[in-house]
PDB file of C-alpha atoms in Angstrom:
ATOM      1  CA  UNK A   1       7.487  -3.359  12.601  1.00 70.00           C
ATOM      2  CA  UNK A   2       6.362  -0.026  11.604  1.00 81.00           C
ATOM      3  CA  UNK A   3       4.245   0.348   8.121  1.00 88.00           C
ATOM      4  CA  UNK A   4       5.912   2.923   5.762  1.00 91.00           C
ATOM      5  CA  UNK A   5       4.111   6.611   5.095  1.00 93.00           C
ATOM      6  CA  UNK A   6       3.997   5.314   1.339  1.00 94.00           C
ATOM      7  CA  UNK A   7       2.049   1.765   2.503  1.00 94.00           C
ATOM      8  CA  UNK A   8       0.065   3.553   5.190  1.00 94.00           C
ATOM      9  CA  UNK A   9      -0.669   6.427   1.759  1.00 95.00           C
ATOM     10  CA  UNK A  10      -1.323   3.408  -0.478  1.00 96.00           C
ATOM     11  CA  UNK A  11      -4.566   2.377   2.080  1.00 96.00           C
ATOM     12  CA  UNK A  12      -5.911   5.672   2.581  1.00 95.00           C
ATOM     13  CA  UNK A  13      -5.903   6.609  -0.848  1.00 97.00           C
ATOM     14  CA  UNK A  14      -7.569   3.249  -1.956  1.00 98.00           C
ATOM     15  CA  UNK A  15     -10.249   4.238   0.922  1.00 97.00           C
ATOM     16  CA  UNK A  16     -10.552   6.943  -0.598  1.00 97.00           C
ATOM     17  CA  UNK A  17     -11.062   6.274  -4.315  1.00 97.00           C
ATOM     18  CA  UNK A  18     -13.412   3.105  -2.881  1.00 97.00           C
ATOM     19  CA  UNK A  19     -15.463   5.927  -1.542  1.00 96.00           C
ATOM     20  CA  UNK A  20     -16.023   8.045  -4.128  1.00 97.00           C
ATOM     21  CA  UNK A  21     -16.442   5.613  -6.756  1.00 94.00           C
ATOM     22  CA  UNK A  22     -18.979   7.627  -8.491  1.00 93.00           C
ATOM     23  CA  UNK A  23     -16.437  10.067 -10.000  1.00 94.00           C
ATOM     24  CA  UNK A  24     -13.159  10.636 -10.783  1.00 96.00           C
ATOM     25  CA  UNK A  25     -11.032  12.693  -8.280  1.00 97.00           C
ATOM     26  CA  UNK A  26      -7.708  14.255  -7.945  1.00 95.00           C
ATOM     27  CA  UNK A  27      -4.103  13.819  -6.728  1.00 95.00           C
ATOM     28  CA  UNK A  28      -4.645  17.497  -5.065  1.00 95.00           C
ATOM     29  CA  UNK A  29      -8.333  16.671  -3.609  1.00 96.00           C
ATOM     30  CA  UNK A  30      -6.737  13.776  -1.985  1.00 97.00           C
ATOM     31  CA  UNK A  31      -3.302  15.075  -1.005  1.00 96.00           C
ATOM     32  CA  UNK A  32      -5.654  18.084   0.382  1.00 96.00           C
ATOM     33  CA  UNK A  33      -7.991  15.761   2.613  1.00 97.00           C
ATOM     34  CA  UNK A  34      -5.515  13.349   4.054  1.00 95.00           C
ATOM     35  CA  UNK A  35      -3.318  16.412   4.650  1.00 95.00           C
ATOM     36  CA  UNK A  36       0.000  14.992   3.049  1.00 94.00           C
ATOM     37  CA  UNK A  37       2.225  16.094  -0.034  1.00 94.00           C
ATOM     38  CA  UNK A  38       0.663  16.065  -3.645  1.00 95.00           C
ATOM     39  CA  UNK A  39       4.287  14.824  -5.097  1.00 95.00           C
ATOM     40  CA  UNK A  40       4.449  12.047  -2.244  1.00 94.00           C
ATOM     41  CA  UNK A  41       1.219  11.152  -3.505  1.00 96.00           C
ATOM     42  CA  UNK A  42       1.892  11.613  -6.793  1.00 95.00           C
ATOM     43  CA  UNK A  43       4.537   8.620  -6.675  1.00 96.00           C
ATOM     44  CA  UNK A  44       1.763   6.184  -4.822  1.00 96.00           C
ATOM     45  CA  UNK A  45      -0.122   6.901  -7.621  1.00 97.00           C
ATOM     46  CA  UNK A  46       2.164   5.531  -9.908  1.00 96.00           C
ATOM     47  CA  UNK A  47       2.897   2.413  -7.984  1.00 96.00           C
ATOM     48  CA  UNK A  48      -0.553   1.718  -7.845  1.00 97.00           C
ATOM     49  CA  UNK A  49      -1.241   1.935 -10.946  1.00 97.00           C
ATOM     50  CA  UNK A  50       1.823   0.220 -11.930  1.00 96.00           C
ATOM     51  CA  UNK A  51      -0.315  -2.505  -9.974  1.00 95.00           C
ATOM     52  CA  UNK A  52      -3.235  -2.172 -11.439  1.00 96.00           C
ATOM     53  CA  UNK A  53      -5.575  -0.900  -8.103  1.00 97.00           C
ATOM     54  CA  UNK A  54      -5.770   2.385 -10.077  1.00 97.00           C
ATOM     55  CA  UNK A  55      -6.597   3.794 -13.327  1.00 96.00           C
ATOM     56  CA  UNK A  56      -5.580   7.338 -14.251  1.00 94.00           C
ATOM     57  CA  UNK A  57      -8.065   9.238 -16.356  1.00 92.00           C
ATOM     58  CA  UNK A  58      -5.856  12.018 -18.565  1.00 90.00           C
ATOM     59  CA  UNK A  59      -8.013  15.200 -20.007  1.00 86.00           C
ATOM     60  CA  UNK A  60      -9.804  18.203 -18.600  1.00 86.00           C
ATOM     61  CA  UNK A  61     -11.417  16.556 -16.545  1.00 85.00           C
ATOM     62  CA  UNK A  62      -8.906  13.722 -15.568  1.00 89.00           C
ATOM     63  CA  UNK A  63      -7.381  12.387 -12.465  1.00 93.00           C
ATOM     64  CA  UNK A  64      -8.345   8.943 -10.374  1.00 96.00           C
ATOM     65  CA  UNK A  65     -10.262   6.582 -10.081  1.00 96.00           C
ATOM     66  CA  UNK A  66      -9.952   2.559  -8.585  1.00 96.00           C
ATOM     67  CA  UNK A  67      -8.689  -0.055 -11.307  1.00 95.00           C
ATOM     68  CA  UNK A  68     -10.307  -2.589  -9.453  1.00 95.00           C
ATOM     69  CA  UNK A  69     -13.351  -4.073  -7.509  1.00 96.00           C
ATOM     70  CA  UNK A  70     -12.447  -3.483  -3.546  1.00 97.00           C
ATOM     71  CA  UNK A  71     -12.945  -6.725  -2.906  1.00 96.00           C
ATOM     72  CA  UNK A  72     -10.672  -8.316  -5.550  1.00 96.00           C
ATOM     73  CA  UNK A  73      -7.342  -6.055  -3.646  1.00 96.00           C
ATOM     74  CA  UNK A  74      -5.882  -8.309  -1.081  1.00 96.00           C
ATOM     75  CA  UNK A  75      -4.542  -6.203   2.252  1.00 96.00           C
ATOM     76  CA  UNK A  76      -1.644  -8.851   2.480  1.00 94.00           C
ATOM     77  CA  UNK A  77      -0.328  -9.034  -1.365  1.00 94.00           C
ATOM     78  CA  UNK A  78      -0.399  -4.830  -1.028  1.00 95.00           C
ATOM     79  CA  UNK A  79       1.699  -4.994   1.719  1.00 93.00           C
ATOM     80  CA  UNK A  80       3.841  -7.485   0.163  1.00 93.00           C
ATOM     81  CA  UNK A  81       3.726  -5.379  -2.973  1.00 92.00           C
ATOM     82  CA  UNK A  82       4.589  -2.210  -0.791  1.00 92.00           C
ATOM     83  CA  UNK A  83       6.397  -2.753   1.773  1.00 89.00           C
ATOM     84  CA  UNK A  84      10.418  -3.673   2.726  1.00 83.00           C
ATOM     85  CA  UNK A  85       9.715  -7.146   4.424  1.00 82.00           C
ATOM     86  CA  UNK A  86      13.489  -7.487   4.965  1.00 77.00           C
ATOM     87  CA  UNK A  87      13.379  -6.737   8.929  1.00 74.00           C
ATOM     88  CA  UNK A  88      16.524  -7.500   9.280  1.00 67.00           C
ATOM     89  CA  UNK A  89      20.090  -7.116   7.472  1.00 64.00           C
ATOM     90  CA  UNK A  90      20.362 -10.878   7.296  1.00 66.00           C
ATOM     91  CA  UNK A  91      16.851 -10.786   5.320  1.00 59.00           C
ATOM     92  CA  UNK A  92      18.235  -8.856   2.893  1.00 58.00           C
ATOM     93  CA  UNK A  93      20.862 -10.236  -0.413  1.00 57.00           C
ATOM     94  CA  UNK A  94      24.220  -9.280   0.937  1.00 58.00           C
ATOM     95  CA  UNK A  95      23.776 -10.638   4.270  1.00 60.00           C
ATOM     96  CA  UNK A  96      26.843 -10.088   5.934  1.00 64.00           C
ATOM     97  CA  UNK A  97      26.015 -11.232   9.795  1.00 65.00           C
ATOM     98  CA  UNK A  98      28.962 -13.703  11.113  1.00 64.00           C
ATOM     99  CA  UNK A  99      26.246 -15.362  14.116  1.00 64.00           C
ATOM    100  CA  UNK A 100      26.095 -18.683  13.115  1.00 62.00           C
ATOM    101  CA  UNK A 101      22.769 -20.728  13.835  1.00 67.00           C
ATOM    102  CA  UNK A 102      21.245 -17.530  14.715  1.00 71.00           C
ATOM    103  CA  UNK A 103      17.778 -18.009  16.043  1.00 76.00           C
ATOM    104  CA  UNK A 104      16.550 -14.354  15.718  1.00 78.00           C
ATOM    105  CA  UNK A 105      15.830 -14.757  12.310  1.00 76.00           C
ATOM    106  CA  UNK A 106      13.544 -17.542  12.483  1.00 79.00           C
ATOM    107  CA  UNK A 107      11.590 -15.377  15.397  1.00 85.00           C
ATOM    108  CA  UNK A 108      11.536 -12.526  12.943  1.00 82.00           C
ATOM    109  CA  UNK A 109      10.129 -14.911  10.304  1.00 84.00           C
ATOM    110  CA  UNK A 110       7.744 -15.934  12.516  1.00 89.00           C
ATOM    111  CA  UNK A 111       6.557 -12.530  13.833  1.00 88.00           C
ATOM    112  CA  UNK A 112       6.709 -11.301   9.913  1.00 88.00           C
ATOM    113  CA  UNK A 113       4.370 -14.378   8.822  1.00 90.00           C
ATOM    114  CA  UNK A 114       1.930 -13.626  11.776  1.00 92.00           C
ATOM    115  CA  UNK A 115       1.940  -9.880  11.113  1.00 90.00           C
ATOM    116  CA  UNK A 116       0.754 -10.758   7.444  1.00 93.00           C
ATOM    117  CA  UNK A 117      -1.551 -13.363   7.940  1.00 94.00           C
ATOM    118  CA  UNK A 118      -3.787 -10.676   9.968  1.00 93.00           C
ATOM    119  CA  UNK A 119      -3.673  -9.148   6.677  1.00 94.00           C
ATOM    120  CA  UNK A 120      -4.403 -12.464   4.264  1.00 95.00           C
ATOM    121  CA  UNK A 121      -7.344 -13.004   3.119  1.00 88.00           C
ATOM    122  CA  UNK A 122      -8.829  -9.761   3.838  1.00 95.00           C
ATOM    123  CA  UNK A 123      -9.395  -7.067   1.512  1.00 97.00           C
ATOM    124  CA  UNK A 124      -9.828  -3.189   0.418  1.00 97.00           C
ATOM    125  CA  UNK A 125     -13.261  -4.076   0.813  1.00 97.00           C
ATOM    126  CA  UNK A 126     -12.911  -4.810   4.406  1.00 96.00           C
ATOM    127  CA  UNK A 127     -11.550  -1.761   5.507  1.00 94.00           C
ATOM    128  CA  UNK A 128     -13.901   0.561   3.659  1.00 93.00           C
TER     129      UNK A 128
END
């Protein structure tokens, strides 16, 4: 499994704002430390805010700051939140996949349930 750019975004800017919780910063600051594109960030912005792990501050002097306490943002329910879980076509709606009593999946479940129970239970706070 391989975490997305927009998950592996989603951390570092929580980091981030969990850092510098004294003031309010800004997409560009950000997109300028971590090295990565303001739009891109722009759109993780909305998602977690959306989600309620950031607040957006509008005015002069305007831009971020984190909606919540880092230790009330579970690691596991943001990559739940985030992330495409379905591993595999047969994990996803339209499963089309003619095996019949296929095992795979139920390793991939397993593997998927270990992954994110590394992940349970711990929080932003952890990682800061």
């Amino acid at each position: 499994m391989k975490i997305t750019q927009f998950t592996d975004f989603s951390i570092r800017l929580l980091i981030y704002l969990s850092r510098h919780r004294d003031r309010v910063v800004t997409v560009r600051e950000v997109a300028e430390y971590y090295g990565i594109s303001a739009e891109h960030l722009k759109k993780i912005v909305r998602s977690l805010a959306d989600l309620g792990h950031v607040q957006t501050v509008r005015g002069k002097h305007g831009g971020l700051r984190l909606g919540r306490e880092p230790r009330d943002i579970q690691l596991g329910h943001l990559f739940r939140q985030q992330e495409n879980l379905a591993l595999l076509p047969c994990h996803e709606p339209c499963d089309t996949c003619p095996i019949v009593e296929c095992k795979l999946r139920s390793l991939v479940d397993d593997a998927l349930a270990a992954f994110l129970a590394v992940f349970d239970g711990k929080t932003l706070a952890d990682v800061v």
